[in-house]
Amino acid sequence: MTQQNIPGGRHPDYIRAILDRAVKMIGEGLLDSAEVLLGTLSNEPSTREVTAHLLGVIAMRRMETSAAQLFFKAALEANPRNAEAHAQLGALLLDERPVAAAAAFAAALTLDARNPDWHVGLATAFQRLGFDDLARDNLADALALSPDHSEAAKRAAAETREIDELPQEDEALLCDALFAEGTRRQAAGELARAAAIFERILTRAPEHAFTLCNFGALRRVMGDLDASEALLEQAIAIDPNLAPARLALAETHMAAGRDPEARAQFETAIELEPKDAAARAAYAMALQKMGAVQESIPHFHHAILLDQSRPAEFYAALGSALQAMGMRDRAEIALRHAAALAQAQ
């Protein structure tokens, strides 16, 4: 079959066959042939990510490090959620730029934390930067996923000293990598680990607004409302337009029983991000908790218009609000949807 035989351009099945054949050739070591085959898809926008990724693999197999990095970066430009491309880029950067490698592996693990090799890669980058405690955490994760992982076991015995000074660009990248790691730990419920990472970032970059924001939210979950408020107010002082910090501060005010202050922060967050469904949903649920049921309904509806994929807690709160207003039929629909979502989780 040739391109001329396919009316109106290549058929998706034809493209898939080309890609499958290229992958097979790479596996067989036929790198030149695979490269030529992938070249036939150079004008196919739909294959930009996968073609760049495979060309990166070919360049990596040839030990053409610079070319491989460029191809993986191109794949990530096409799809920033390509976890494997992040990890492969990390592996290429590990020897010469451990900070950038740490950022790449942290990004990969944020997208998919199930690959033990990526944990070892991040641990190796952290060891080269002197972050032995963070390295040990990731090596423990790797060994939990793969108890016989020889590289993880070997790395676990190494010890280094933390790097004190880095070029400004690398320092910023390092803090972003640590932030990604801390946020991943926070999302996984590893609160003490996340807190330790956020504290370390703030010793290096006291005005890292995103860290102050997440650390403030974490402190609220840990029950320290005063620390939470202080961290979040500091984040807002640094960046008044940081909507997530406004939302987190609103939740802290709610937890402390300061409803008027919470309302003010919710409303500011919505003004800053009027199309943010999460902000609108959080305000709706907060109003329902405050007893301002009638006022909450438009915000519930607006959140649904922006994004129907809300969690079970949202629809349960909506059902309770509708029930309080006597709209039993609509309330039952929302509550049944909440129950179905909760069962599916």
Short mmCIF file of N, CA, C and O in Angstrom, two decimals, residues 169-218:
data_model
loop_
_atom_site.label_atom_id
_atom_site.label_comp_id
_atom_site.label_asym_id
_atom_site.label_seq_id
_atom_site.Cartn_x
_atom_site.Cartn_y
_atom_site.Cartn_z
N GLU A 169 19.76 29.55 37.77
CA GLU A 169 18.81 28.79 36.95
C GLU A 169 18.62 27.38 37.50
O GLU A 169 17.50 26.87 37.58
N ASP A 170 19.72 26.73 37.89
CA ASP A 170 19.63 25.38 38.44
C ASP A 170 18.95 25.38 39.81
O ASP A 170 18.23 24.44 40.15
N GLU A 171 19.19 26.43 40.59
CA GLU A 171 18.55 26.52 41.91
C GLU A 171 17.03 26.57 41.76
O GLU A 171 16.29 25.89 42.48
N ALA A 172 16.55 27.37 40.81
CA ALA A 172 15.11 27.47 40.56
C ALA A 172 14.55 26.13 40.08
O ALA A 172 13.47 25.70 40.51
N LEU A 173 15.29 25.47 39.19
CA LEU A 173 14.84 24.18 38.67
C LEU A 173 14.83 23.12 39.77
O LEU A 173 13.91 22.29 39.84
N LEU A 174 15.84 23.17 40.65
CA LEU A 174 15.88 22.23 41.77
C LEU A 174 14.67 22.42 42.68
O LEU A 174 14.03 21.44 43.10
N CYS A 175 14.34 23.66 42.99
CA CYS A 175 13.18 23.91 43.86
C CYS A 175 11.89 23.43 43.20
O CYS A 175 11.02 22.88 43.88
N ASP A 176 11.79 23.58 41.88
CA ASP A 176 10.60 23.08 41.18
C ASP A 176 10.56 21.55 41.23
O ASP A 176 9.48 20.95 41.38
N ALA A 177 11.72 20.90 41.12
CA ALA A 177 11.77 19.44 41.20
C ALA A 177 11.37 18.97 42.60
O ALA A 177 10.60 18.01 42.75
N LEU A 178 11.90 19.64 43.61
CA LEU A 178 11.54 19.29 44.98
C LEU A 178 10.06 19.55 45.24
O LEU A 178 9.39 18.77 45.94
N PHE A 179 9.54 20.63 44.65
CA PHE A 179 8.11 20.93 44.81
C PHE A 179 7.26 19.82 44.20
O PHE A 179 6.26 19.39 44.80
N ALA A 180 7.64 19.34 43.01
CA ALA A 180 6.89 18.25 42.39
C ALA A 180 6.92 17.00 43.25
O ALA A 180 5.91 16.31 43.42
N GLU A 181 8.09 16.71 43.83
CA GLU A 181 8.21 15.54 44.70
C GLU A 181 7.38 15.71 45.97
O GLU A 181 6.68 14.79 46.41
N GLY A 182 7.43 16.91 46.57
CA GLY A 182 6.64 17.16 47.77
C GLY A 182 5.15 17.08 47.51
O GLY A 182 4.39 16.52 48.31
N THR A 183 4.73 17.63 46.38
CA THR A 183 3.31 17.60 46.02
C THR A 183 2.84 16.18 45.78
O THR A 183 1.72 15.80 46.16
N ARG A 184 3.70 15.36 45.15
CA ARG A 184 3.34 13.95 44.93
C ARG A 184 3.18 13.22 46.26
O ARG A 184 2.25 12.44 46.46
N ARG A 185 4.10 13.48 47.19
CA ARG A 185 4.00 12.86 48.52
C ARG A 185 2.74 13.34 49.24
O ARG A 185 2.05 12.56 49.91
N GLN A 186 2.43 14.62 49.10
CA GLN A 186 1.24 15.17 49.74
C GLN A 186 -0.02 14.50 49.19
O GLN A 186 -0.91 14.11 49.96
N ALA A 187 -0.10 14.35 47.87
CA ALA A 187 -1.27 13.72 47.26
C ALA A 187 -1.41 12.26 47.68
O ALA A 187 -2.52 11.73 47.75
N ALA A 188 -0.26 11.61 47.96
CA ALA A 188 -0.28 10.20 48.38
C ALA A 188 -0.57 10.05 49.87
O ALA A 188 -0.61 8.93 50.38
N GLY A 189 -0.76 11.17 50.57
CA GLY A 189 -1.05 11.11 52.00
C GLY A 189 0.17 10.97 52.88
O GLY A 189 0.05 10.75 54.09
N GLU A 190 1.37 11.13 52.30
CA GLU A 190 2.61 11.03 53.08
C GLU A 190 2.94 12.43 53.61
O GLU A 190 3.85 13.12 53.14
N LEU A 191 2.18 12.85 54.60
CA LEU A 191 2.20 14.25 55.03
C LEU A 191 3.53 14.67 55.65
O LEU A 191 4.02 15.77 55.39
N ALA A 192 4.11 13.80 56.49
CA ALA A 192 5.37 14.16 57.14
C ALA A 192 6.48 14.32 56.11
O ALA A 192 7.30 15.25 56.19
N ARG A 193 6.53 13.40 55.14
CA ARG A 193 7.55 13.49 54.09
C ARG A 193 7.36 14.77 53.27
O ARG A 193 8.32 15.48 52.95
N ALA A 194 6.10 15.04 52.91
CA ALA A 194 5.82 16.24 52.12
C ALA A 194 6.22 17.49 52.89
O ALA A 194 6.84 18.41 52.34
N ALA A 195 5.89 17.53 54.17
CA ALA A 195 6.22 18.71 54.99
C ALA A 195 7.73 18.92 55.05
O ALA A 195 8.21 20.06 54.93
N ALA A 196 8.50 17.84 55.20
CA ALA A 196 9.95 17.95 55.26
C ALA A 196 10.51 18.50 53.95
O ALA A 196 11.45 19.32 53.95
N ILE A 197 9.93 18.07 52.83
CA ILE A 197 10.40 18.56 51.54
C ILE A 197 10.06 20.04 51.37
O ILE A 197 10.90 20.84 50.93
N PHE A 198 8.84 20.42 51.73
CA PHE A 198 8.45 21.83 51.61
C PHE A 198 9.33 22.72 52.49
O PHE A 198 9.73 23.82 52.09
N GLU A 199 9.64 22.24 53.70
CA GLU A 199 10.52 23.02 54.59
C GLU A 199 11.90 23.20 53.96
O GLU A 199 12.50 24.28 54.04
N ARG A 200 12.39 22.15 53.31
CA ARG A 200 13.71 22.24 52.66
C ARG A 200 13.69 23.25 51.52
O ARG A 200 14.64 24.03 51.35
N ILE A 201 12.62 23.26 50.75
CA ILE A 201 12.53 24.24 49.66
C ILE A 201 12.58 25.65 50.22
O ILE A 201 13.29 26.52 49.70
N LEU A 202 11.83 25.87 51.29
CA LEU A 202 11.74 27.23 51.83
C LEU A 202 13.04 27.69 52.47
O LEU A 202 13.27 28.89 52.60
N THR A 203 13.91 26.75 52.88
CA THR A 203 15.23 27.17 53.37
C THR A 203 16.08 27.66 52.21
O THR A 203 16.96 28.51 52.39
N ARG A 204 15.83 27.12 51.02
CA ARG A 204 16.61 27.52 49.84
C ARG A 204 15.95 28.68 49.11
O ARG A 204 16.64 29.51 48.50
N ALA A 205 14.62 28.71 49.11
CA ALA A 205 13.87 29.75 48.37
C ALA A 205 12.67 30.17 49.21
O ALA A 205 11.57 29.69 49.02
N PRO A 206 12.88 31.08 50.18
CA PRO A 206 11.80 31.45 51.11
C PRO A 206 10.56 32.05 50.44
O PRO A 206 9.49 32.07 51.06
N GLU A 207 10.71 32.51 49.20
CA GLU A 207 9.57 33.14 48.52
C GLU A 207 9.03 32.26 47.39
O GLU A 207 8.41 32.76 46.44
N HIS A 208 9.21 30.95 47.51
CA HIS A 208 8.64 30.04 46.51
C HIS A 208 7.14 29.93 46.79
O HIS A 208 6.68 29.17 47.64
N ALA A 209 6.36 30.74 46.06
CA ALA A 209 4.94 30.92 46.39
C ALA A 209 4.15 29.62 46.33
O ALA A 209 3.27 29.38 47.17
N PHE A 210 4.43 28.78 45.34
CA PHE A 210 3.66 27.53 45.22
C PHE A 210 3.94 26.61 46.41
O PHE A 210 3.04 25.91 46.89
N THR A 211 5.17 26.61 46.89
CA THR A 211 5.48 25.81 48.07
C THR A 211 4.76 26.36 49.29
O THR A 211 4.18 25.59 50.09
N LEU A 212 4.78 27.67 49.48
CA LEU A 212 4.06 28.28 50.60
C LEU A 212 2.58 27.92 50.53
O LEU A 212 1.95 27.63 51.56
N CYS A 213 2.03 27.91 49.32
CA CYS A 213 0.62 27.58 49.13
C CYS A 213 0.34 26.13 49.54
O CYS A 213 -0.55 25.85 50.36
N ASN A 214 1.09 25.20 48.98
CA ASN A 214 0.85 23.79 49.29
C ASN A 214 1.17 23.45 50.74
O ASN A 214 0.48 22.65 51.38
N PHE A 215 2.22 24.06 51.27
CA PHE A 215 2.59 23.81 52.66
C PHE A 215 1.51 24.36 53.60
O PHE A 215 1.18 23.75 54.62
N GLY A 216 0.93 25.52 53.23
CA GLY A 216 -0.16 26.07 54.02
C GLY A 216 -1.36 25.16 54.04
O GLY A 216 -1.98 24.93 55.09
N ALA A 217 -1.71 24.60 52.87
CA ALA A 217 -2.82 23.66 52.80
C ALA A 217 -2.52 22.40 53.61
O ALA A 217 -3.38 21.85 54.30
N LEU A 218 -1.26 21.96 53.54
CA LEU A 218 -0.85 20.77 54.29
C LEU A 218 -0.94 21.01 55.79
O LEU A 218 -1.40 20.14 56.55
#
